[in-house]
Short mmCIF file of N, CA and C in Angstrom, two decimals:
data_model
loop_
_atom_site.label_atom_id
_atom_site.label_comp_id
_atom_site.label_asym_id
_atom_site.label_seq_id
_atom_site.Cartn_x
_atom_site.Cartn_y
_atom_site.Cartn_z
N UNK A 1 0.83 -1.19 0.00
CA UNK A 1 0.00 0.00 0.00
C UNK A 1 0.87 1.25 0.00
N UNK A 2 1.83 1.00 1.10
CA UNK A 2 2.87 2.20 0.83
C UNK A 2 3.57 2.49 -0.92
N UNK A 3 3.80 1.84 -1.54
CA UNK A 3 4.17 1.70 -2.78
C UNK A 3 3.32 2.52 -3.52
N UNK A 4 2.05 2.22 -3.46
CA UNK A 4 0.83 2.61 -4.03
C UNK A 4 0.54 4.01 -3.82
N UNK A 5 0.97 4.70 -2.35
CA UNK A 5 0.73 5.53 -2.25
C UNK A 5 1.91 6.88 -3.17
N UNK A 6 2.90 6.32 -3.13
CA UNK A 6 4.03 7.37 -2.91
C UNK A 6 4.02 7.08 -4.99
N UNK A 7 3.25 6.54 -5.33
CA UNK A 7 3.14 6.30 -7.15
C UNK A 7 1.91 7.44 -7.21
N UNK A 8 1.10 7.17 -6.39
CA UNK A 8 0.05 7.82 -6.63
C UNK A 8 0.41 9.38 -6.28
N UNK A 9 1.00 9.29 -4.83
CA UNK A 9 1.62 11.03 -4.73
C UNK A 9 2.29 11.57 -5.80
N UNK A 10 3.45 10.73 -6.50
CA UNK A 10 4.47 11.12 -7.47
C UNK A 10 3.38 11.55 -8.80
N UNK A 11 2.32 10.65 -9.44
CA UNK A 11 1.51 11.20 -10.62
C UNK A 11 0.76 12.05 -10.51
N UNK A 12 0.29 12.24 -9.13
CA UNK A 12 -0.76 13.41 -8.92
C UNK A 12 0.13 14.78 -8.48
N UNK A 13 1.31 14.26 -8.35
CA UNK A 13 2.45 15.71 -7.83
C UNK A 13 2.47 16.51 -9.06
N UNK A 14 2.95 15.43 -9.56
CA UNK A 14 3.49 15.68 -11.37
C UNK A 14 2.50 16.65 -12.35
N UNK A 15 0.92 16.53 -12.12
CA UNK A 15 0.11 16.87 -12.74
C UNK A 15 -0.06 18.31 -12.12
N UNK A 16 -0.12 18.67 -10.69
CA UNK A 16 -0.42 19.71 -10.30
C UNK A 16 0.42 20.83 -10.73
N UNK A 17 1.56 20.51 -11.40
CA UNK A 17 2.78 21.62 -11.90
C UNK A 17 2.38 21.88 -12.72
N UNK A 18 1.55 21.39 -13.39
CA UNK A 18 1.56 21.66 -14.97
C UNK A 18 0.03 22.62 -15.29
N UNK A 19 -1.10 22.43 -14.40
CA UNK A 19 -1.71 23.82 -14.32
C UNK A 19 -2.21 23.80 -13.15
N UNK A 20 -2.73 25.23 -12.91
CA UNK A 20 -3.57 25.69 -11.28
C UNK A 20 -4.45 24.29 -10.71
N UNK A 21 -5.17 24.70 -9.55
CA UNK A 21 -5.92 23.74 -8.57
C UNK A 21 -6.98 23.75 -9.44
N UNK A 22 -7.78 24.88 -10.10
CA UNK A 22 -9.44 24.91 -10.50
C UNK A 22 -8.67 25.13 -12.12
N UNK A 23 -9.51 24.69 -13.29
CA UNK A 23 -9.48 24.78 -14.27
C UNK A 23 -11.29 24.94 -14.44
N UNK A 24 -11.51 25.62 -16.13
CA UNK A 24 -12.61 25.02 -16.95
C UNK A 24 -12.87 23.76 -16.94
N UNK A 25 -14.30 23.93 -16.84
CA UNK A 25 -14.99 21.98 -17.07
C UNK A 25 -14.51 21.72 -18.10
N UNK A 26 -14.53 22.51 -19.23
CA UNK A 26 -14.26 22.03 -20.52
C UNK A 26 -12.75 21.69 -20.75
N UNK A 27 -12.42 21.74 -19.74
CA UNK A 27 -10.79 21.34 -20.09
C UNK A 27 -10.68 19.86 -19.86
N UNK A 28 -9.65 19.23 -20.70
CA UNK A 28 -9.34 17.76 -20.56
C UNK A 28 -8.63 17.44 -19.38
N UNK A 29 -8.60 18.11 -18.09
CA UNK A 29 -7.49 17.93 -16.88
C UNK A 29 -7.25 16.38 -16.22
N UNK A 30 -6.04 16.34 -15.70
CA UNK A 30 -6.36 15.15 -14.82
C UNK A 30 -6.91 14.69 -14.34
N UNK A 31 -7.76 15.66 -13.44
CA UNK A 31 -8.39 15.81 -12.39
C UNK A 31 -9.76 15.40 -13.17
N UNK A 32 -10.11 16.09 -14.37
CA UNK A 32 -11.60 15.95 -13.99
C UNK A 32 -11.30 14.49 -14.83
N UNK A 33 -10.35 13.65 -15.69
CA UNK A 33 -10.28 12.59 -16.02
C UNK A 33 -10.52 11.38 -14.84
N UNK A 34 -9.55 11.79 -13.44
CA UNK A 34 -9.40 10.92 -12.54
C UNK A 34 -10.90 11.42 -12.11
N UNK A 35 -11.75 12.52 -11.48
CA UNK A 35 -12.99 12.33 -10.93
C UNK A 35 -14.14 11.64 -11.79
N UNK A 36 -13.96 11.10 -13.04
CA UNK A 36 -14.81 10.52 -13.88
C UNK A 36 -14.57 8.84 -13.39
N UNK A 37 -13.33 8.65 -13.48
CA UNK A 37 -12.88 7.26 -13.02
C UNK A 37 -13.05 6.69 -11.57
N UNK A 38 -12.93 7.79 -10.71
CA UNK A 38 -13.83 8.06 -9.04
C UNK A 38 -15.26 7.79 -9.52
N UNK A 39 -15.67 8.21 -10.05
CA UNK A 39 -17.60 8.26 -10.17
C UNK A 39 -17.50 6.76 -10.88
N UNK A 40 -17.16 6.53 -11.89
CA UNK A 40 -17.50 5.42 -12.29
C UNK A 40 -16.94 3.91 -11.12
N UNK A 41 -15.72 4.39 -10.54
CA UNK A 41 -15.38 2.98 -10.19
C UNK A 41 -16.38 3.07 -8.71
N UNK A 42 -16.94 4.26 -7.92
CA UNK A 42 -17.56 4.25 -7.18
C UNK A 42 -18.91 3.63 -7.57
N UNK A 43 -19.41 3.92 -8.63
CA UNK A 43 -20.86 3.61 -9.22
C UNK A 43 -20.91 1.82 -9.28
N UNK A 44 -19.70 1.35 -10.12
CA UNK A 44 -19.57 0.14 -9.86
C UNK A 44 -19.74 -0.49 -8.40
N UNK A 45 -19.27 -0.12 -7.40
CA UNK A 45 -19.03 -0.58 -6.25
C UNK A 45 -20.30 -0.30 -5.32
N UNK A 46 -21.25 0.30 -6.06
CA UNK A 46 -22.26 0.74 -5.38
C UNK A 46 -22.46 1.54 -4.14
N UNK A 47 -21.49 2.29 -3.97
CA UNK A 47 -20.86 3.53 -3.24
C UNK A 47 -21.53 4.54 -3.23
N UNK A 48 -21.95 5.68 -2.28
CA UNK A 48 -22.51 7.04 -2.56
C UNK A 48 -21.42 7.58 -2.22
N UNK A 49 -21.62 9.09 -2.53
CA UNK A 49 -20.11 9.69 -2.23
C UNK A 49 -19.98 9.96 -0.73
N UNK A 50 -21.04 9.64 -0.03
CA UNK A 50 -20.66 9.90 1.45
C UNK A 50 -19.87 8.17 2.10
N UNK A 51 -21.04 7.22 0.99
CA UNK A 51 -19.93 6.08 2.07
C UNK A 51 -18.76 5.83 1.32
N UNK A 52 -18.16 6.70 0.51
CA UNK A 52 -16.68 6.58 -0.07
C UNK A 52 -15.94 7.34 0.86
N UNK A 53 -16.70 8.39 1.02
CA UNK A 53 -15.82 9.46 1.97
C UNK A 53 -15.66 8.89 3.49
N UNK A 54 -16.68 8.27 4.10
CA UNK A 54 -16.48 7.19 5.26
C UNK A 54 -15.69 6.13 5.06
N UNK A 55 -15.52 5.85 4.22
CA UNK A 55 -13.86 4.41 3.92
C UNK A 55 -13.10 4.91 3.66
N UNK A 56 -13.24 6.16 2.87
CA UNK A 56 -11.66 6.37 2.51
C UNK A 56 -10.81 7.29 3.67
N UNK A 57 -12.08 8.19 4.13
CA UNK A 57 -11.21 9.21 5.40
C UNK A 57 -11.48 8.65 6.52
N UNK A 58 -12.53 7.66 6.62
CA UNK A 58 -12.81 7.75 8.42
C UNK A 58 -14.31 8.42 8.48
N UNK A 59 -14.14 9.20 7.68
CA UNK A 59 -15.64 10.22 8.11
C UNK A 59 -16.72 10.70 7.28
N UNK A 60 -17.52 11.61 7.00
CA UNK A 60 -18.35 11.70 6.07
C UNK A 60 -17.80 13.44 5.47
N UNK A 61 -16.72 14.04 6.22
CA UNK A 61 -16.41 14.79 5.97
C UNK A 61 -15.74 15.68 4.67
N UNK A 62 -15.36 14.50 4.32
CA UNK A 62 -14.65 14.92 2.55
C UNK A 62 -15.89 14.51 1.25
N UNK A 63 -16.87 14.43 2.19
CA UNK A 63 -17.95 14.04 0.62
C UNK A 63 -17.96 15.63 -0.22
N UNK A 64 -18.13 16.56 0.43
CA UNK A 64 -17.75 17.68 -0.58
C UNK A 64 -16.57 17.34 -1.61
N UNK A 65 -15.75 17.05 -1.17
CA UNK A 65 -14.34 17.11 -2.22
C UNK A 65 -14.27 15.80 -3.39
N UNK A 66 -14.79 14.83 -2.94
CA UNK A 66 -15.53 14.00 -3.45
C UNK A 66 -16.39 14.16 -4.70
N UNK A 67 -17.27 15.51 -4.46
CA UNK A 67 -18.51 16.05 -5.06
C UNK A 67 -17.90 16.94 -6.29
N UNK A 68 -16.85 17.17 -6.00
CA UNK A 68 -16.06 18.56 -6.71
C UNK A 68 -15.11 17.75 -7.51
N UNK A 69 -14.25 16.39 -7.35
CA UNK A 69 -13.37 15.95 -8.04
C UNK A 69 -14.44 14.95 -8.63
N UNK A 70 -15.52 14.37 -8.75
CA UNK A 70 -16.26 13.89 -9.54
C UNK A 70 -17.17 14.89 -10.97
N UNK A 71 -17.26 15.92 -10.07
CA UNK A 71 -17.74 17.11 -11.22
C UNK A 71 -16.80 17.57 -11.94
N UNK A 72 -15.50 17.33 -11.62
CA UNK A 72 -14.75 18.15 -12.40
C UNK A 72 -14.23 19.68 -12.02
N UNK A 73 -14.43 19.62 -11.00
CA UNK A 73 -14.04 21.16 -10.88
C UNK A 73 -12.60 21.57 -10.44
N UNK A 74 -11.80 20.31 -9.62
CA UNK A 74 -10.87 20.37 -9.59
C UNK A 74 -9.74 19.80 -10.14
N UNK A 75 -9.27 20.82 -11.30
CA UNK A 75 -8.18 20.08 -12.43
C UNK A 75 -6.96 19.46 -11.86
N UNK A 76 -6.08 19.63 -10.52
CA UNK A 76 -4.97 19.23 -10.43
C UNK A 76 -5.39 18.41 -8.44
N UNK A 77 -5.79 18.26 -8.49
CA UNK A 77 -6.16 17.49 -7.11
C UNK A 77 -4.89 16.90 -6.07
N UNK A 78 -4.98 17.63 -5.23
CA UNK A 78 -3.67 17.68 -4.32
C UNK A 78 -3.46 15.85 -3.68
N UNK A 79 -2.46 15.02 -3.44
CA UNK A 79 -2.46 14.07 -3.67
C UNK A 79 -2.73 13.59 -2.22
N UNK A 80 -2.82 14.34 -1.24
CA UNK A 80 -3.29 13.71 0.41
C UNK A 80 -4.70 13.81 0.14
N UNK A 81 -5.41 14.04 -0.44
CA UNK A 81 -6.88 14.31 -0.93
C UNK A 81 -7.09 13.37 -1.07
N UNK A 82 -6.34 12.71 -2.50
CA UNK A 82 -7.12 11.83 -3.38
C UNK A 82 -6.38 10.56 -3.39
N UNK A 83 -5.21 10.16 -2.55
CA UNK A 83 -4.56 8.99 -2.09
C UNK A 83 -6.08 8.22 -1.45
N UNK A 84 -6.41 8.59 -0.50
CA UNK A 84 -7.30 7.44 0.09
C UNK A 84 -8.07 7.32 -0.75
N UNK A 85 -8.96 7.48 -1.54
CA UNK A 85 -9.55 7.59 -2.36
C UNK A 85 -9.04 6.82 -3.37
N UNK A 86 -8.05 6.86 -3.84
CA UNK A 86 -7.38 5.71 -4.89
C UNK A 86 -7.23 4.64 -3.86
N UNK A 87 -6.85 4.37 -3.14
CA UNK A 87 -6.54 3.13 -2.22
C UNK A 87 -8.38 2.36 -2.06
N UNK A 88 -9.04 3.29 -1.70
CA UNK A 88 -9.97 2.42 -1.32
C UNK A 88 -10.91 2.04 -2.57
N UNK A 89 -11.03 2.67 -3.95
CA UNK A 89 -11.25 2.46 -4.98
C UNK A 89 -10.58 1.10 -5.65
N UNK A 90 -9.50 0.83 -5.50
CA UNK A 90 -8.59 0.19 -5.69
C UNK A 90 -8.42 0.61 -7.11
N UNK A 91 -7.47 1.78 -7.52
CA UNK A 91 -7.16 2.36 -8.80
C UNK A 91 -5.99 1.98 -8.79
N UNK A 92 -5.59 1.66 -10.53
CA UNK A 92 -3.99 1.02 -10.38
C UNK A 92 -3.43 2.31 -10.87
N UNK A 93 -2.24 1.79 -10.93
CA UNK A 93 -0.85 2.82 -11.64
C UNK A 93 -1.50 2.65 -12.82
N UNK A 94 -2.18 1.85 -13.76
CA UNK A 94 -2.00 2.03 -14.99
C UNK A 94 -3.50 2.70 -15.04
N UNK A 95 -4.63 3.09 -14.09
CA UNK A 95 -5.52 3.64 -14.67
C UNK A 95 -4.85 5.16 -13.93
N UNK A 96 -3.79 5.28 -13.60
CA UNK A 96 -3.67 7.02 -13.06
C UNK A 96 -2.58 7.17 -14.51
N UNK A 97 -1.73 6.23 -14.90
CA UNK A 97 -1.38 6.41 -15.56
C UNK A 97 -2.31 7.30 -17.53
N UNK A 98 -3.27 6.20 -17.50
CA UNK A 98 -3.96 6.78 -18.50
C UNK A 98 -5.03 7.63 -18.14
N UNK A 99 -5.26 8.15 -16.85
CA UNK A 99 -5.42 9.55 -16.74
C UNK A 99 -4.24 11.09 -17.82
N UNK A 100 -3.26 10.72 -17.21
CA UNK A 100 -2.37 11.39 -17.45
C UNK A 100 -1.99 11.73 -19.03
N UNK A 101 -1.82 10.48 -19.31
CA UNK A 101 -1.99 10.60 -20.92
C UNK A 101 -2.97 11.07 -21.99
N UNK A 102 -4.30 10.85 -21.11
CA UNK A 102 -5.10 11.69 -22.26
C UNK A 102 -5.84 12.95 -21.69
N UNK A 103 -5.03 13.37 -20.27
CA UNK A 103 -4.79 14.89 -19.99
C UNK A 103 -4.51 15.72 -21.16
N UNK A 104 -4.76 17.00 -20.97
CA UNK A 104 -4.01 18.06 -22.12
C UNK A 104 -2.81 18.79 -21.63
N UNK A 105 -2.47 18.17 -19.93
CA UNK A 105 -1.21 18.40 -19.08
C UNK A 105 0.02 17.57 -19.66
N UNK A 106 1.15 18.22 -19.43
CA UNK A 106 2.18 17.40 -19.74
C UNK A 106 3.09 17.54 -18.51
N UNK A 107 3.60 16.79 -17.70
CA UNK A 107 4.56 16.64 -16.59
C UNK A 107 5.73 17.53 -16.77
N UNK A 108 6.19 17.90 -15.87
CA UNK A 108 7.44 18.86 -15.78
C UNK A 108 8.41 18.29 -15.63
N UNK A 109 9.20 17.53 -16.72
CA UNK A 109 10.32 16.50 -16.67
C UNK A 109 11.59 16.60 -15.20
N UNK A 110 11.70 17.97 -15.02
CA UNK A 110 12.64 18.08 -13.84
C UNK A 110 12.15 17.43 -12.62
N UNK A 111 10.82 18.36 -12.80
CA UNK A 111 10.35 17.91 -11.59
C UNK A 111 10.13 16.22 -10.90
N UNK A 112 9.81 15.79 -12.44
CA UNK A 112 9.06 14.29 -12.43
C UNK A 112 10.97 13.41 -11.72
N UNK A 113 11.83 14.17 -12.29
CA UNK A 113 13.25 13.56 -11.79
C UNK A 113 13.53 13.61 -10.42
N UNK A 114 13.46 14.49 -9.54
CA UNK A 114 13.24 15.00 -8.49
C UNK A 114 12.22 14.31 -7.51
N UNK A 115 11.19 14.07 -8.01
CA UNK A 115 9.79 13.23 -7.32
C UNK A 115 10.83 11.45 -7.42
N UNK A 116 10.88 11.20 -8.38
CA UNK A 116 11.92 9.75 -8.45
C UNK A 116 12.99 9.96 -7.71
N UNK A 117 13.55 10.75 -7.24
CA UNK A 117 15.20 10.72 -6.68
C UNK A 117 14.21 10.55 -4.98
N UNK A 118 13.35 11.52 -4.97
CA UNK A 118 12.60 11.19 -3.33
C UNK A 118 12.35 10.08 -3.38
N UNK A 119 11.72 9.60 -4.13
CA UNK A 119 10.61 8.33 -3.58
C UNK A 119 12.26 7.44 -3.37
N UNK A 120 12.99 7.36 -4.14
CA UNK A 120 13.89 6.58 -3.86
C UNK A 120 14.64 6.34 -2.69
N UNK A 121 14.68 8.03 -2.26
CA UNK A 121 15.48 8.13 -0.71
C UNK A 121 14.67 7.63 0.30
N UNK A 122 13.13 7.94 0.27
CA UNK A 122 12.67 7.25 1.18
C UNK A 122 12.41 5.92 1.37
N UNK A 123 12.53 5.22 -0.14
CA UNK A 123 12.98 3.81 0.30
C UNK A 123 14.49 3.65 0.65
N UNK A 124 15.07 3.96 0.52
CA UNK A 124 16.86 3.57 1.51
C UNK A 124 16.50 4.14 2.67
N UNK A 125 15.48 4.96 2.95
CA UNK A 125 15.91 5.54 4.56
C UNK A 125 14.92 4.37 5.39
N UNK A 126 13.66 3.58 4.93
CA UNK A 126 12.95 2.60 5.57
C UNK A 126 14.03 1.80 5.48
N UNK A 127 14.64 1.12 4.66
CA UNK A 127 15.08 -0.06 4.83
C UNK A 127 16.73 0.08 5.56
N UNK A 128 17.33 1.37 5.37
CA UNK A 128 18.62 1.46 6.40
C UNK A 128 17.97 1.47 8.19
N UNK A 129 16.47 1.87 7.80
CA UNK A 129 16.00 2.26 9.56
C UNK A 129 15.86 0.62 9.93
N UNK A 130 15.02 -0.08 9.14
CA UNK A 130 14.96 -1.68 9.23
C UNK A 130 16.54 -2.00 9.63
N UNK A 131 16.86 -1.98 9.30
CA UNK A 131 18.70 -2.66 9.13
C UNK A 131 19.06 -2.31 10.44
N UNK A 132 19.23 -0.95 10.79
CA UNK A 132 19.80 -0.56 11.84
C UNK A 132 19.05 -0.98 13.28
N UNK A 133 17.90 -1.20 12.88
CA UNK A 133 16.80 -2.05 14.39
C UNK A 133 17.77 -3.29 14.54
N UNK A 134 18.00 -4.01 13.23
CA UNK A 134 18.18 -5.53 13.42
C UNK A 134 19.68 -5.49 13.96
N UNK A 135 20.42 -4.48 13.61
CA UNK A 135 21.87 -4.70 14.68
C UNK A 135 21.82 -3.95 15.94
N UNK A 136 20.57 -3.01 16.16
CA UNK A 136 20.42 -3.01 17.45
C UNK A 136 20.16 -4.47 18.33
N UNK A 137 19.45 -4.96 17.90
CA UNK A 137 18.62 -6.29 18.41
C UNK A 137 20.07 -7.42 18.58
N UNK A 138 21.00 -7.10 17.24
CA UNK A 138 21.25 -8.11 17.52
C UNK A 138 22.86 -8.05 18.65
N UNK A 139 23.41 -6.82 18.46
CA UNK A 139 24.13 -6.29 19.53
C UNK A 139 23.69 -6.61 21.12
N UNK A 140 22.72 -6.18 20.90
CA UNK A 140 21.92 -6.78 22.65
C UNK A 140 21.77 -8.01 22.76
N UNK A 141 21.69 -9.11 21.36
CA UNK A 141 21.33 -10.40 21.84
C UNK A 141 22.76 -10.59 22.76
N UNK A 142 23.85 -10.25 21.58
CA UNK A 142 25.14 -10.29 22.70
C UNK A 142 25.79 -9.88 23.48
N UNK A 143 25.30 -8.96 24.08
CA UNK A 143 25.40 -8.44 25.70
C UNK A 143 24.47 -9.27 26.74
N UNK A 144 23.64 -10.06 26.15
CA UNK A 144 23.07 -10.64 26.70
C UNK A 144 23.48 -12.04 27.36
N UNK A 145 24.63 -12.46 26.20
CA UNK A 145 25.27 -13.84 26.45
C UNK A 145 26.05 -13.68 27.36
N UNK A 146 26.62 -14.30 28.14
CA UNK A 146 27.45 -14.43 29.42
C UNK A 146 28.70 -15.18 28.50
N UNK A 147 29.65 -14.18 28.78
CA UNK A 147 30.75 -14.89 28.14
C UNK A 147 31.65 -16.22 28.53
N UNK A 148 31.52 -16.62 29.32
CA UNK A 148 31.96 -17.64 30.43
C UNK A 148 32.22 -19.26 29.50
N UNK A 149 32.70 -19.49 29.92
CA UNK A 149 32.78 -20.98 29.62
C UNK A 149 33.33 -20.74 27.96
N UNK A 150 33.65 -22.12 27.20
CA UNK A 150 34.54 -22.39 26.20
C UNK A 150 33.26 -22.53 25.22
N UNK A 151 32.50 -22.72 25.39
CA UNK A 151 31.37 -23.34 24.42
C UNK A 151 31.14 -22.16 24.00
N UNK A 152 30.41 -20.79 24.72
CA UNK A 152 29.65 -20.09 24.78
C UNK A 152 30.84 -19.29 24.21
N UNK A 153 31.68 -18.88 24.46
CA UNK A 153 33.09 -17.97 24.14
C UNK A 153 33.11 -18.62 22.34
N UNK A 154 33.09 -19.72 22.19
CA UNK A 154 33.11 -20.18 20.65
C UNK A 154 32.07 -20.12 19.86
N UNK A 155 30.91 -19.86 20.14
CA UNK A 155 29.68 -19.67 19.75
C UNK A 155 29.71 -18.06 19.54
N UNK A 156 29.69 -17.45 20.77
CA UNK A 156 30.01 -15.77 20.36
C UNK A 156 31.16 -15.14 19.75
N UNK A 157 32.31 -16.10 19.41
CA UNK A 157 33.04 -15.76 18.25
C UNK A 157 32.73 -15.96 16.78
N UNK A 158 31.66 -17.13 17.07
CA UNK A 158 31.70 -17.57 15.18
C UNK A 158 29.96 -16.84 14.89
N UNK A 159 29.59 -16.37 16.14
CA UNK A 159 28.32 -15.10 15.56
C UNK A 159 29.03 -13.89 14.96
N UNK A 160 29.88 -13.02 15.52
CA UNK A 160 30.62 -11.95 16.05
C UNK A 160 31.10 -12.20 13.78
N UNK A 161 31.75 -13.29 13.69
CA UNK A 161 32.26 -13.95 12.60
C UNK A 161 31.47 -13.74 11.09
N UNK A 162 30.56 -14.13 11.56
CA UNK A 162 28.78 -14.37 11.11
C UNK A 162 28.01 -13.08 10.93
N UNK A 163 28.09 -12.44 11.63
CA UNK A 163 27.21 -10.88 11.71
C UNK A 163 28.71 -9.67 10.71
N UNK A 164 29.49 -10.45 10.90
CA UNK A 164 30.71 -9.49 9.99
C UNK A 164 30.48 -9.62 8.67
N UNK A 165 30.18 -10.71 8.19
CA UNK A 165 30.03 -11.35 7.03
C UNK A 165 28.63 -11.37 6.63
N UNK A 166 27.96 -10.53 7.04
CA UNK A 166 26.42 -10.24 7.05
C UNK A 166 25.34 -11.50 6.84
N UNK A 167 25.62 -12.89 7.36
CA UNK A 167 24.99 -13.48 7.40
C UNK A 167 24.06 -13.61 8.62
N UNK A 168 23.37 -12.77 8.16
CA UNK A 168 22.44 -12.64 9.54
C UNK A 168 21.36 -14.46 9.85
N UNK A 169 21.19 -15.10 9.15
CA UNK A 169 20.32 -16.13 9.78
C UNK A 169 21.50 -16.85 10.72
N UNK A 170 22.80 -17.08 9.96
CA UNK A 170 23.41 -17.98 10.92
C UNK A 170 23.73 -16.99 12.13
N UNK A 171 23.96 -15.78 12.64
CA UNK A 171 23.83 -15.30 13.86
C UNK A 171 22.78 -15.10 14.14
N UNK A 172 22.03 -15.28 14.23
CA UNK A 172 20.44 -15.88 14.64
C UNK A 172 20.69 -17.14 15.17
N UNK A 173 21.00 -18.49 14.49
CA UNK A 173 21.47 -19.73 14.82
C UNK A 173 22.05 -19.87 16.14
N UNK A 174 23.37 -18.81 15.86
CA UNK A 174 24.20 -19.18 16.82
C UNK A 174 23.88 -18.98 18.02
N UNK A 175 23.31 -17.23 18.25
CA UNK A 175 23.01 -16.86 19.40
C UNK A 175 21.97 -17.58 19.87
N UNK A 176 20.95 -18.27 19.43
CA UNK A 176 19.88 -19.36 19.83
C UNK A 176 20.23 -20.03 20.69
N UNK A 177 21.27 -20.99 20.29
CA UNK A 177 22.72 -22.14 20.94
C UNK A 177 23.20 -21.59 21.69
N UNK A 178 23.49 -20.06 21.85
CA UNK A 178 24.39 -19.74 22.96
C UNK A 178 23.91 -19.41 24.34
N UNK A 179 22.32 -19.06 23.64
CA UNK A 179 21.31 -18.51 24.98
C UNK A 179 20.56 -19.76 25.25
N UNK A 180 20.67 -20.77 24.11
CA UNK A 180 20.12 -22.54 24.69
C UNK A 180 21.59 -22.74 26.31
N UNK A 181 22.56 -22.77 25.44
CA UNK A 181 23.92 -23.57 26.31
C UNK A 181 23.99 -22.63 27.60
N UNK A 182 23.87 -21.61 27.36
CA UNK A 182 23.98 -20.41 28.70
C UNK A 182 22.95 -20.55 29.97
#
């Protein structure tokens, strides 16, 4: 879902550069492309716009905005808006995608580079934060071991060995054995 979201932030980012929040009905915008695809995939689902706005926010509170990106009134639709709303619709990349394409908007190539260089950092910064939990965890497993005895002293060398060499299951293994033998 996270994936989903930060695709969906990046195409709906992308679109808002390229003209104002309100356009003409008569314009081909994203927005009123994606609020047509809202009305219809809601209509399918047998949805009113208030119990869309109750699944997608929690509340009945965004059925206005709801009301306005289905009419069309809002050409570039800010993407904390209309994320839940794609999530609970279940809209793919490829129907925001062909939003976009038969927009009369065209993406702001810098920008669209820039939106990719983020989304990217924030995946290395989840998964360095993941990483860095697991050598917290696993640093403490071995403060935890009592160094004593020959068994346990050889076991917390060939983890120590093991966690150098980034094989994290076998220091998992070991320390198991060492807090079994301890």
């Amino acid at each position: 879902m996270l994936r989903s979201l930060n695709v969906c932030h990046c195409v709906v980012s992308r679109m808002r550069t390229a003209r104002g929040k309100y356009a003409e009905m008569s314009e081909n915008t994203f927005g009123s492309l994606l609020g047509q695809l809202v009305h219809s995939k809601r209509q399918i689902l047998g949805l009113t716009q208030m119990q869309l706005a109750e699944d997608a926010y929690g509340s009945a509170g965004k059925t206005r905005r709801i009301s306005e990106l289905e009419s069309g009134k809002v050409a570039n639709p800010h993407p904390k808006t209309i994320d839940p709303i794609i999530v609970t619709l279940d809209i793919t990349e490829e129907d925001l995608a062909q939003c976009m394409a038969k927009s009369n908007s065209q993406p702001n190539v810098s920008l669209e580079l820039a939106y990719t260089e983020a989304r990217s950092l924030v995946d290395l910064e989840v998964f360095l934060t993941a990483k860095a939990q697991e050598l917290v965890e696993l640093k403490n497993k071995f403060q935890a071991i009592d160094g004593s005895g020959e068994e346990i002293s050889n076991l917390r060398h060939d983890a120590f060995a093991a966690l150098s060499a980034g094989d994290y299951a076998a220091v998992d293994e070991l320390l198991k054995k060492a807090e079994y033998v301890q």
